Coordinates of N, CA and C and ligand atoms in Angstrom, one line a residue:
M1 N -21.9 13.3 4.6 CA -21.3 12.3 5.1 C -19.8 13.0 4.2
T2 N -18.5 12.4 5.2 CA -17.1 13.1 4.5 C -17.1 11.9 3.4
E3 N -16.1 13.3 2.7 CA -15.6 12.2 0.9 C -14.2 11.6 2.0
L4 N -14.1 10.4 1.0 CA -13.1 9.9 1.3 C -11.8 9.8 0.2
A5 N -10.1 10.7 0.8 CA -9.2 11.3 0.3 C -8.9 9.6 -0.9
L6 N -8.8 8.6 -0.2 CA -8.7 6.8 -0.6 C -8.9 6.8 -0.6
R7 N -9.7 5.4 -0.6 CA -10.3 3.8 -0.1 C -9.9 2.7 -1.3
T8 N -9.2 1.9 -0.7 CA -9.3 1.0 -0.8 C -10.0 -0.8 -0.8
E9 N -10.1 -1.4 -1.6 CA -10.6 -3.0 -0.8 C -9.7 -3.7 -1.7
G10 N -9.2 -4.7 -0.6 CA -8.2 -6.0 -1.0 C -7.5 -5.8 -1.5
V11 N -7.3 -4.4 -1.9 CA -6.2 -4.3 -2.8 C -4.4 -5.3 -3.0
G12 N -4.2 -5.8 -3.5 CA -3.5 -6.5 -4.0 C -2.2 -5.9 -5.3
K13 N -0.9 -6.4 -5.7 CA -0.4 -5.9 -7.1 C 0.9 -7.1 -6.8
Q14 N 0.7 -7.6 -7.8 CA 1.4 -8.7 -8.3 C 2.5 -7.7 -9.0
Y15 N 4.5 -8.4 -8.9 CA 4.9 -8.2 -10.0 C 5.8 -9.3 -10.7
R16 N 5.3 -9.3 -11.9 CA 5.6 -10.9 -12.4 C 5.5 -11.9 -11.6
K17 N 5.8 -12.8 -10.3 CA 5.3 -13.9 -9.3 C 5.6 -12.8 -8.2
S18 N 6.1 -12.2 -7.9 CA 6.2 -11.6 -6.5 C 4.7 -10.7 -6.1
W19 N 4.6 -10.8 -4.9 CA 3.6 -9.6 -4.6 C 4.3 -8.8 -3.9
A20 N 4.2 -6.9 -4.6 CA 4.8 -5.6 -3.7 C 3.3 -5.4 -2.3
L21 N 2.0 -5.8 -2.4 CA 0.8 -5.3 -1.5 C 0.8 -6.3 -1.9
R22 N -0.5 -6.7 -0.7 CA -1.6 -7.3 -0.4 C -2.9 -7.0 0.2
D23 N -4.2 -7.9 0.3 CA -5.0 -7.3 1.0 C -5.1 -6.4 1.5
C24 N -4.5 -5.5 0.7 CA -4.3 -3.6 1.0 C -6.4 -2.9 1.2
T25 N -6.4 -3.0 2.8 CA -7.9 -2.1 2.5 C -7.4 -1.0 3.7
L26 N -8.0 0.1 3.5 CA -7.6 1.1 3.7 C -9.5 2.6 3.6
A27 N -9.5 2.7 4.8 CA -10.4 4.3 4.4 C -10.4 6.2 4.8
L28 N -9.5 6.3 3.7 CA -8.9 8.0 4.6 C -9.7 8.6 4.3
P29 N -10.3 9.7 5.3 CA -10.5 10.8 4.9 C -10.3 11.7 4.9
A30 N -11.0 13.0 3.6 CA -9.5 13.8 2.4 C -10.1 15.1 4.3
G31 N -9.0 15.4 3.8 CA -8.2 16.8 4.4 C -7.5 16.8 5.9
G32 N -6.7 17.4 5.6 CA -5.4 16.6 6.8 C -3.9 16.1 6.3
V33 N -3.2 15.8 6.3 CA -1.9 15.3 6.1 C -2.2 14.0 6.4
I34 N -1.8 12.8 5.7 CA -1.2 11.3 5.7 C -0.6 10.1 5.3
A35 N 0.4 10.2 6.6 CA 1.8 9.5 6.1 C 1.8 8.4 5.9
L36 N 2.3 7.8 5.0 CA 2.7 6.5 5.1 C 3.6 5.5 5.6
V37 N 4.2 5.2 6.2 CA 5.8 4.7 6.4 C 5.7 3.3 6.1
G38 N 7.0 3.0 6.1 CA 7.8 1.8 6.3 C 9.1 1.2 5.9
P39 N 9.5 0.4 5.8 CA 11.4 0.0 5.3 C 11.1 -0.1 4.0
N40 N 12.6 -0.2 3.8 CA 13.1 -0.4 2.0 C 12.1 -1.7 1.4
G41 N 11.7 -1.3 0.9 CA 10.8 -2.7 0.0 C 9.6 -2.6 0.1
A42 N 8.9 -1.8 1.5 CA 8.1 -2.3 1.8 C 6.0 -2.1 1.0
G43 N 6.4 -2.2 0.2 CA 5.8 -1.1 -0.5 C 4.3 -0.2 -0.8
K44 N 5.3 1.1 -0.6 CA 5.0 2.3 -0.6 C 4.5 2.7 -1.5
T45 N 5.5 3.1 -2.4 CA 5.3 3.4 -3.9 C 4.6 2.4 -4.6
T46 N 4.7 2.0 -4.3 CA 3.6 0.6 -5.4 C 1.8 1.1 -5.0
L47 N 1.9 1.4 -2.7 CA 0.8 1.8 -3.0 C 0.5 3.1 -3.6
L48 N 1.4 3.9 -3.6 CA 1.2 5.5 -3.9 C 0.8 5.7 -5.5
R49 N 1.4 4.8 -6.5 CA 1.0 4.9 -7.6 C -0.1 4.0 -8.1
L50 N -1.0 3.3 -7.2 CA -2.0 2.9 -8.0 C -3.0 3.9 -7.1
A51 N -2.3 4.2 -6.2 CA -3.3 6.3 -5.5 C -3.8 6.6 -6.4
V52 N -2.5 7.1 -7.5 CA -3.1 7.9 -8.6 C -2.8 7.9 -10.1
G53 N -2.8 5.7 -10.1 CA -3.8 5.2 -11.4 C -2.0 5.4 -12.3
L54 N -1.4 5.0 -11.8 CA -0.1 5.1 -12.7 C 0.2 3.1 -12.3
L55 N -0.2 2.6 -12.0 CA -0.6 0.8 -12.1 C -1.8 1.1 -11.3
A56 N -2.2 -0.3 -11.8 CA -3.8 -1.2 -12.5 C -3.3 -1.9 -11.0
P57 N -3.9 -2.3 -10.0 CA -3.7 -3.2 -8.7 C -4.6 -5.0 -9.5
T58 N -3.6 -5.5 -9.1 CA -3.4 -6.9 -9.7 C -5.0 -7.3 -9.0
T59 N -5.2 -7.3 -7.2 CA -6.9 -7.3 -7.2 C -7.5 -5.9 -6.5
G60 N -8.4 -6.1 -6.2 CA -8.9 -5.1 -5.4 C -9.5 -4.2 -6.3
M61 N -9.8 -3.3 -5.8 CA -10.3 -2.0 -5.3 C -9.8 -0.4 -5.8
V62 N -9.8 0.6 -6.0 CA -8.1 2.0 -5.2 C -9.9 3.1 -6.2
E63 N -10.1 3.8 -4.8 CA -10.5 4.4 -5.1 C -10.3 6.3 -4.3
V64 N -10.0 7.0 -4.8 CA -9.6 8.0 -4.7 C -10.5 9.9 -5.1
L65 N -10.7 10.3 -3.5 CA -12.2 11.5 -3.8 C -13.8 10.9 -4.1
G66 N -13.6 9.2 -4.7 CA -15.3 8.8 -4.6 C -15.4 8.0 -6.1
H67 N -13.9 8.5 -6.5 CA -14.3 7.5 -7.6 C -13.1 6.5 -8.2
D68 N -13.7 5.4 -8.6 CA -12.4 4.3 -9.0 C -11.4 4.5 -9.8
V69 N -10.3 4.6 -9.8 CA -9.5 5.2 -10.6 C -9.6 5.0 -11.5
T70 N -9.2 3.5 -11.5 CA -8.9 3.2 -12.8 C -10.4 2.8 -13.8
A71 N -11.2 3.3 -13.1 CA -12.2 3.8 -14.5 C -12.6 5.8 -14.8
S72 N -11.1 5.9 -13.9 CA -11.4 7.2 -13.4 C -12.0 8.4 -15.0
T73 N -12.0 9.4 -14.7 CA -12.0 10.7 -15.4 C -11.0 11.0 -15.8
P74 N -10.7 11.9 -17.3 CA -9.0 12.3 -16.9 C -9.6 13.5 -16.1
H75 N -11.3 14.5 -16.0 CA -11.0 16.0 -14.9 C -10.8 15.4 -13.6
T76 N -11.0 13.5 -13.1 CA -10.7 13.1 -11.4 C -8.9 13.6 -11.6
L77 N -8.8 12.8 -11.9 CA -7.6 12.3 -12.7 C -6.8 13.8 -12.1
S78 N -7.1 14.7 -12.5 CA -6.8 15.8 -12.5 C -7.3 15.8 -11.2
R79 N -7.6 16.2 -10.5 CA -7.5 16.7 -8.8 C -6.9 15.3 -8.6
V80 N -6.1 14.8 -9.0 CA -5.2 14.1 -8.1 C -3.7 14.5 -8.9
G81 N -2.7 15.4 -7.4 CA -1.3 15.5 -7.6 C -0.2 14.8 -7.4
F82 N 0.5 14.0 -8.6 CA 1.4 13.2 -7.6 C 3.3 13.5 -7.9
L83 N 3.5 13.1 -6.8 CA 5.3 14.2 -7.2 C 6.3 12.7 -7.1
A84 N 7.1 11.9 -7.9 CA 8.1 11.4 -7.9 C 8.8 11.5 -7.5
Q85 N 9.9 10.6 -6.5 CA 11.3 10.4 -5.5 C 11.9 11.7 -6.0
D86 N 12.1 12.1 -5.3 CA 13.6 12.8 -6.0 C 13.4 14.5 -6.8
H87 N 12.2 14.5 -6.6 CA 11.6 16.0 -7.4 C 11.9 16.3 -8.5
P88 N 12.0 15.7 -10.0 CA 12.3 16.3 -11.3 C 12.0 17.3 -11.5
L89 N 12.7 18.1 -12.1 CA 13.2 19.0 -12.2 C 13.7 19.2 -13.5
Y90 N 13.0 20.4 -14.4 CA 14.3 20.2 -15.9 C 15.2 20.9 -15.3
K91 N 16.1 20.2 -14.9 CA 17.4 21.6 -14.6 C 18.3 22.4 -15.0
R92 N 17.9 22.8 -16.2 CA 18.3 23.6 -16.8 C 17.9 24.5 -16.7
F93 N 16.3 24.9 -16.8 CA 15.3 24.8 -16.5 C 15.5 27.0 -15.2
T94 N 15.1 27.9 -16.1 CA 15.1 28.4 -14.5 C 13.5 28.8 -14.2
V95 N 14.0 28.2 -12.0 CA 12.5 28.5 -12.0 C 11.1 29.4 -12.8
A96 N 11.7 30.7 -13.2 CA 10.3 31.7 -13.4 C 9.7 30.6 -14.9
E97 N 10.6 29.7 -15.7 CA 9.8 29.1 -16.8 C 9.4 28.1 -16.2
M98 N 10.6 27.6 -15.2 CA 9.5 26.1 -15.5 C 8.6 26.5 -14.2
L99 N 8.0 27.8 -14.1 CA 5.9 28.3 -14.4 C 5.3 28.4 -15.0
R100 N 6.0 28.8 -16.2 CA 5.4 29.7 -17.1 C 5.7 28.4 -18.0
F101 N 5.9 27.3 -17.8 CA 6.1 25.9 -18.6 C 4.9 25.3 -17.6
G102 N 4.9 24.9 -16.5 CA 3.4 24.4 -16.1 C 2.5 25.2 -16.6
R103 N 2.1 26.8 -17.0 CA 1.1 27.6 -17.5 C 0.4 26.3 -18.9
A104 N 1.6 27.0 -19.4 CA 1.4 26.5 -20.9 C 0.5 24.9 -21.2
C105 N 1.2 24.1 -19.5 CA 0.2 21.9 -19.6 C -0.6 22.9 -19.2
N106 N -1.2 23.1 -18.5 CA -1.6 23.0 -17.7 C -3.2 24.5 -17.0
L107 N -4.1 24.7 -18.0 CA -4.9 26.1 -16.9 C -5.0 25.8 -16.1
R108 N -5.1 25.3 -15.4 CA -5.9 24.9 -13.9 C -4.7 25.6 -13.3
F109 N -3.3 25.3 -13.7 CA -2.2 26.1 -12.4 C -1.8 27.9 -12.4
D110 N -1.7 27.6 -10.8 CA -1.9 28.8 -10.7 C -0.7 29.5 -10.3
K111 N 0.0 30.0 -11.7 CA 1.1 31.3 -11.9 C 1.6 31.4 -10.0
D112 N 0.9 33.0 -10.1 CA 0.7 33.3 -9.6 C 0.9 33.3 -7.5
L113 N 0.3 31.8 -7.6 CA 0.1 31.6 -6.4 C 1.7 30.4 -6.1
A114 N 2.5 29.8 -7.2 CA 3.8 29.6 -6.9 C 4.4 30.4 -6.8
E115 N 4.7 31.7 -7.1 CA 5.3 33.0 -7.2 C 5.8 33.2 -6.3
R116 N 5.1 33.6 -5.9 CA 3.9 33.8 -4.0 C 4.9 33.0 -3.2
R117 N 4.4 31.9 -3.6 CA 4.9 31.3 -2.6 C 6.3 31.1 -2.4
L118 N 7.2 30.9 -4.0 CA 8.5 30.8 -3.5 C 9.3 32.1 -3.4
A119 N 8.7 33.1 -3.4 CA 9.3 34.3 -3.2 C 8.9 34.6 -1.6
K120 N 7.8 34.0 -1.3 CA 7.6 34.2 1.0 C 9.0 33.2 1.0
L121 N 9.4 32.3 0.3 CA 10.9 31.2 0.9 C 12.3 32.2 0.3
G122 N 11.8 32.6 0.0 CA 13.4 33.4 -0.9 C 13.9 32.8 -2.1
I123 N 13.1 32.3 -2.7 CA 13.0 31.1 -4.3 C 14.1 32.4 -5.1
P124 N 15.3 32.8 -5.7 CA 14.9 33.4 -6.9 C 14.4 32.8 -8.4
L125 N 13.5 33.6 -9.2 CA 13.1 33.0 -9.4 C 13.8 33.4 -11.5
D126 N 15.1 33.8 -11.1 CA 15.6 33.7 -12.4 C 16.8 32.7 -11.8
R127 N 17.0 32.3 -11.4 CA 17.2 31.3 -11.2 C 17.0 29.5 -12.2
R128 N 18.6 28.9 -12.9 CA 18.4 27.5 -13.5 C 18.5 26.8 -11.9
T129 N 17.0 25.9 -12.0 CA 16.5 24.9 -10.7 C 17.9 23.4 -10.4
G130 N 18.8 23.0 -11.3 CA 19.7 22.7 -11.7 C 20.7 23.7 -9.9
T131 N 20.8 24.4 -9.9 CA 22.1 25.3 -9.9 C 21.2 25.9 -8.0
L132 N 20.2 25.4 -7.5 CA 19.3 25.5 -6.8 C 20.3 24.0 -5.5
S133 N 19.5 24.4 -4.3 CA 20.4 23.6 -3.0 C 19.2 22.4 -3.2
G134 N 19.4 21.7 -2.8 CA 18.3 20.4 -3.0 C 17.6 20.8 -2.0
G135 N 17.2 21.2 -1.3 CA 16.0 22.2 -0.5 C 15.2 22.9 -0.9
Q136 N 16.1 23.7 -1.8 CA 15.1 24.7 -2.7 C 14.3 24.0 -4.2
Q137 N 15.1 22.7 -4.5 CA 14.9 22.5 -5.8 C 13.9 21.7 -5.0
A138 N 13.2 20.9 -3.7 CA 11.9 20.3 -2.9 C 11.3 21.3 -2.7
Q139 N 11.4 23.0 -2.7 CA 10.4 23.3 -2.1 C 9.6 23.7 -4.2
V140 N 10.7 24.5 -4.9 CA 10.2 24.3 -6.2 C 9.2 23.4 -6.9
A141 N 9.6 21.6 -7.0 CA 9.1 21.0 -7.4 C 7.7 20.9 -6.3
L142 N 7.9 21.3 -4.9 CA 6.1 21.3 -4.5 C 6.0 22.5 -5.1
A143 N 5.7 23.5 -5.4 CA 5.1 25.3 -5.3 C 4.3 25.5 -7.6
L144 N 5.4 23.8 -7.6 CA 5.1 23.4 -9.1 C 3.5 22.3 -8.6
A145 N 3.9 21.8 -7.9 CA 2.6 20.6 -7.7 C 1.4 21.0 -7.1
L146 N 1.9 22.3 -6.5 CA 0.3 23.6 -5.5 C 0.2 23.7 -6.4
A147 N 0.2 24.1 -8.2 CA 0.1 25.4 -8.2 C -1.5 24.8 -9.0
K148 N -1.1 23.5 -9.2 CA -2.4 22.7 -10.0 C -2.9 22.2 -9.4
R149 N -3.3 23.2 -8.5 CA -4.6 23.2 -7.4 C -5.1 21.6 -6.8
P150 N -4.9 20.2 -7.2 CA -4.8 18.8 -6.7 C -5.5 19.6 -5.2
D151 N -6.9 18.1 -5.4 CA -7.6 17.8 -4.3 C -7.1 17.0 -3.2
L152 N -6.5 15.9 -3.9 CA -5.4 15.5 -3.3 C -4.1 15.0 -3.8
L153 N -2.6 15.3 -2.7 CA -1.2 15.6 -3.1 C -0.3 14.3 -3.0
V154 N 0.0 13.7 -4.0 CA 0.9 12.1 -3.1 C 2.2 12.6 -3.8
L155 N 2.4 12.2 -2.8 CA 4.5 12.5 -2.7 C 5.0 11.7 -2.1
D156 N 5.7 11.2 -3.0 CA 6.7 8.8 -2.3 C 7.7 9.9 -1.9
E157 N 8.6 10.0 -0.9 CA 9.1 9.5 -0.1 C 9.6 11.8 -0.2
P158 N 9.3 12.4 -0.2 CA 9.6 13.7 -0.5 C 10.8 14.7 0.4
V159 N 11.0 13.5 1.6 CA 11.9 13.9 2.5 C 13.0 13.9 2.6
A160 N 12.9 12.5 1.8 CA 14.1 11.2 2.2 C 15.6 11.7 1.8
S161 N 15.9 12.6 0.2 CA 18.1 13.4 0.5 C 17.7 15.1 0.9
L162 N 16.5 14.5 1.9 CA 16.8 15.7 2.1 C 17.3 16.3 3.6
D163 N 18.6 17.2 3.6 CA 19.2 17.3 5.3 C 17.6 17.6 6.6
P164 N 18.7 17.6 7.8 CA 17.4 17.6 8.7 C 16.1 19.1 8.2
L165 N 16.9 20.3 8.4 CA 16.8 21.4 8.4 C 15.4 21.4 7.1
A166 N 16.5 21.3 6.1 CA 15.5 21.4 5.0 C 14.7 20.5 5.1
R167 N 14.5 19.2 5.2 CA 13.2 18.6 6.0 C 11.7 19.5 7.0
H168 N 12.4 19.5 7.6 CA 11.5 20.4 8.5 C 11.1 21.7 7.4
E169 N 12.2 22.5 6.7 CA 10.6 23.1 5.9 C 10.0 23.0 5.1
F170 N 10.3 22.0 4.3 CA 9.6 21.6 3.5 C 7.9 20.8 4.1
L171 N 8.4 20.2 5.0 CA 6.6 19.5 6.0 C 5.9 20.9 6.7
Q172 N 6.7 21.5 6.5 CA 6.3 23.7 7.6 C 5.4 23.5 6.2
T173 N 6.4 23.5 4.8 CA 5.5 24.5 3.8 C 3.7 23.5 3.6
L174 N 4.3 21.8 3.8 CA 3.3 20.8 3.1 C 1.7 21.7 4.1
M175 N 2.5 21.6 5.7 CA 1.5 21.8 7.0 C 0.7 22.9 6.0
G176 N 1.4 24.0 5.9 CA 1.0 24.9 5.2 C 0.4 25.3 4.5
A177 N -0.3 25.0 3.1 CA -0.4 24.4 2.9 C -2.0 23.7 2.4
V178 N -1.6 23.2 3.8 CA -3.0 22.0 3.9 C -3.9 23.2 5.3
A179 N -4.3 23.2 6.0 CA -3.5 24.7 5.9 C -5.0 25.7 5.5
E180 N -4.0 26.3 4.2 CA -4.5 27.3 3.7 C -5.9 26.9 2.5
G181 N -5.1 25.6 2.6 CA -6.6 25.3 0.9 C -7.5 24.2 1.5
D182 N -7.9 23.1 0.1 CA -8.4 22.1 0.7 C -7.8 20.9 0.1
V183 N -6.5 21.2 0.3 CA -5.6 19.9 -0.5 C -5.3 19.2 0.1
T184 N -5.4 17.5 0.1 CA -5.2 16.5 1.3 C -4.3 16.3 0.5
V185 N -2.8 16.0 1.6 CA -1.0 15.5 1.7 C -1.4 13.9 2.1
L186 N -0.8 13.3 1.0 CA -0.8 11.6 1.1 C 1.3 11.8 0.7
F187 N 1.9 11.2 1.5 CA 3.2 11.4 1.8 C 3.7 9.9 2.3
S188 N 5.1 9.1 1.8 CA 5.6 8.1 1.9 C 7.0 8.4 2.4
S189 N 7.1 6.9 3.9 CA 8.6 8.2 4.1 C 9.3 7.4 4.9
H190 N 10.6 6.8 5.2 CA 11.1 6.3 6.5 C 11.4 6.8 7.9
V191 N 11.6 8.3 7.8 CA 11.7 8.9 8.7 C 10.5 9.2 9.1
V192 N 10.0 8.4 10.3 CA 9.1 8.0 11.5 C 9.1 9.4 12.5
H193 N 10.2 9.5 12.7 CA 9.8 10.4 14.1 C 10.0 12.0 13.8
E194 N 9.3 12.5 12.4 CA 8.6 14.2 12.7 C 7.3 13.7 12.3
L195 N 6.9 12.4 12.5 CA 5.5 12.4 11.2 C 4.8 12.9 12.8
E196 N 4.5 12.8 14.3 CA 3.5 12.7 15.4 C 3.1 14.5 14.7
R197 N 3.6 15.4 14.7 CA 3.4 16.2 14.4 C 3.3 17.0 12.9
V198 N 3.6 16.4 12.6 CA 2.7 16.5 11.0 C 1.6 16.2 10.5
C199 N 1.2 14.7 10.6 CA 0.4 14.4 10.0 C -1.0 14.0 11.4
D200 N -1.9 13.9 10.1 CA -3.1 13.6 10.7 C -3.4 12.0 11.3
H201 N -3.5 10.9 9.9 CA -3.2 9.8 9.6 C -2.4 9.0 9.3
L202 N -2.4 7.9 9.7 CA -0.8 7.1 9.3 C -0.8 5.5 8.5
I203 N 0.0 5.5 8.3 CA -0.6 4.2 7.3 C 0.9 3.4 7.8
V204 N 1.1 2.2 8.4 CA 2.1 1.8 8.5 C 2.3 0.5 7.1
L205 N 2.8 -0.1 6.9 CA 3.2 -0.9 6.1 C 4.0 -1.4 5.8
N206 N 4.5 -3.4 5.8 CA 5.3 -3.4 6.2 C 5.2 -5.2 5.5
N207 N 6.5 -5.0 4.6 CA 6.5 -6.5 3.1 C 4.5 -6.6 2.8
G208 N 4.4 -5.7 2.1 CA 3.4 -5.5 1.4 C 2.0 -5.9 2.2
R209 N 2.1 -5.5 3.8 CA 1.2 -5.5 3.6 C 0.5 -4.6 5.1
V210 N -0.7 -3.8 4.8 CA -1.2 -2.6 5.9 C -0.4 -3.5 7.8
T211 N -0.2 -2.9 8.6 CA 0.0 -3.1 9.9 C -0.7 -2.3 11.0
L212 N -1.4 -1.7 10.6 CA -1.4 -0.2 11.2 C -2.1 1.0 10.0
A213 N -3.1 1.3 10.9 CA -4.1 2.1 10.3 C -5.2 2.9 11.2
G214 N -5.0 4.8 11.1 CA -5.9 5.1 11.8 C -5.3 7.0 11.6
D215 N -5.9 7.2 12.8 CA -6.0 8.6 12.8 C -5.0 8.8 13.8
I216 N -4.0 9.8 14.0 CA -2.6 9.9 14.8 C -2.9 10.1 16.5
D217 N -3.7 10.6 16.6 CA -4.4 10.7 17.2 C -4.2 9.5 18.4
T218 N -5.9 8.7 18.2 CA -5.9 7.1 18.8 C -5.3 6.4 18.7
L219 N -4.0 6.3 17.2 CA -3.8 5.3 16.7 C -1.6 5.3 18.6
L220 N -2.0 6.8 18.7 CA -0.8 6.7 19.6 C -1.5 7.4 20.9
A221 N -2.6 6.7 21.5 CA -3.2 6.7 22.5 C -3.4 5.2 23.0
E222 N -3.5 4.5 22.6 CA -3.5 3.0 21.5 C -1.9 2.8 21.9
H223 N -0.9 3.3 21.4 CA 0.6 3.3 21.8 C 0.8 3.5 23.2
R224 N 0.6 4.5 23.4 CA 0.8 4.6 25.2 C 0.5 3.4 26.0
L225 N -1.4 3.5 25.8 CA -1.9 2.5 27.1 C -1.3 1.1 26.9
L226 N -1.0 1.1 25.2 CA -0.4 -0.4 25.1 C 1.1 -0.8 26.0
M227 N 1.9 0.4 25.8 CA 3.3 0.9 26.6 C 3.8 1.1 27.8
G228 N 2.5 1.9 28.5 CA 1.7 1.8 29.7 C 2.7 3.3 29.9
P229 N 1.7 3.5 31.1 CA 1.6 5.0 31.2 C 3.6 5.5 32.0
R230 N 4.1 6.4 31.7 CA 5.5 6.3 31.9 C 5.4 6.8 33.9
T231 N 7.1 6.2 34.1 CA 7.1 6.0 35.5 C 8.5 7.5 35.6
S232 N 8.2 8.6 37.1 CA 9.1 8.9 36.5 C 10.1 8.8 37.6
A233 N 11.4 9.1 37.3 CA 12.8 8.4 37.8 C 12.9 8.5 38.7
Ligands
LIG301 P1 10.6 2.1 -1.4 O1 11.1 2.4 0.3 O2 12.8 1.3 -1.3 O3 11.1 2.5 -2.8 P2 8.4 1.1 -1.4 O4 8.5 0.7 0.8 O5 8.7 1.7 -2.1 O6 10.5 0.7 -0.7 P3 8.1 -0.4 -3.6 O7 9.5 0.0 -4.4 O8 6.6 -0.3 -3.4 O9 8.5 0.0 -2.4 O10 8.1 -2.3 -3.7 C1 7.9 -3.6 -3.2 C2 8.3 -4.3 -3.7 O11 7.6 -4.5 -5.2 C3 10.0 -5.0 -3.5 O12 10.7 -5.6 -2.9 C4 10.1 -4.5 -4.9 O13 11.2 -5.3 -5.2 C5 9.4 -4.7 -5.3 N1 9.2 -3.9 -6.6 C6 8.8 -2.9 -7.7 N2 8.6 -2.4 -8.8 C7 8.3 -3.3 -9.2 C8 9.1 -3.5 -9.9 N3 8.4 -2.9 -11.6 N4 9.2 -5.2 -11.1 C9 8.5 -5.9 -10.0 N5 9.2 -5.7 -8.5 C10 9.3 -4.6 -8.1

């Protein structure tokens, strides 16, 4: 049986009196790239934080990699990586210091792998991270996250602040990592037009509810069917 990267059953999250997420039921297979899209306030961050165990659901159940997140052991949670919005880095550290820090904090951390990735992108290891461009900082944050060798990597709006070229390069790196390893990527975005090329599965959230979910080819085929065949001018 295919392992599921993420399974939710009737998940809801209430902050004080308002519901950020309601009745969310999903089953997404491991492997490939899953994109979570929706407008501001749709509930994307809430769903991602529930998926990595940073928030507890008000209702329902969240399973990642076959384990209930709320009852998960540190071992299971160490298989799940999370990159928060704006790629937090210690800006006064050099890239090399960030890598040494990563290794000191986590024995699974593959420093050589991160160095190889960054060298391929031409990112100098002796530069303070705060002096790098936004696109380079995003790549460093991604290399650090991937060096922990997670089975599931969750990224909250990783390309929101990047220009089109940096966004393209970041997505290329993500797809490359998925192609060469066993990592499943789940990321949120409100930039929809590039997703057809990038993702294998799509979740659309609107006003706290899942309005569409499934594999991208099926969704696109259904969408084109609904839209009807294109007529030539
Ligand atoms: P954005 O793209 O703007 O980051 P989002 O799709 O990630 O939005 P969430 O951040 O999950 O959406 O927020 C969903 C709803 O929950 C919003 O109405 C938001 O104001 C509300 N919300 C989020 N976090 C909290 C909180 N800690 N306390 C109260 N309300 C919150």
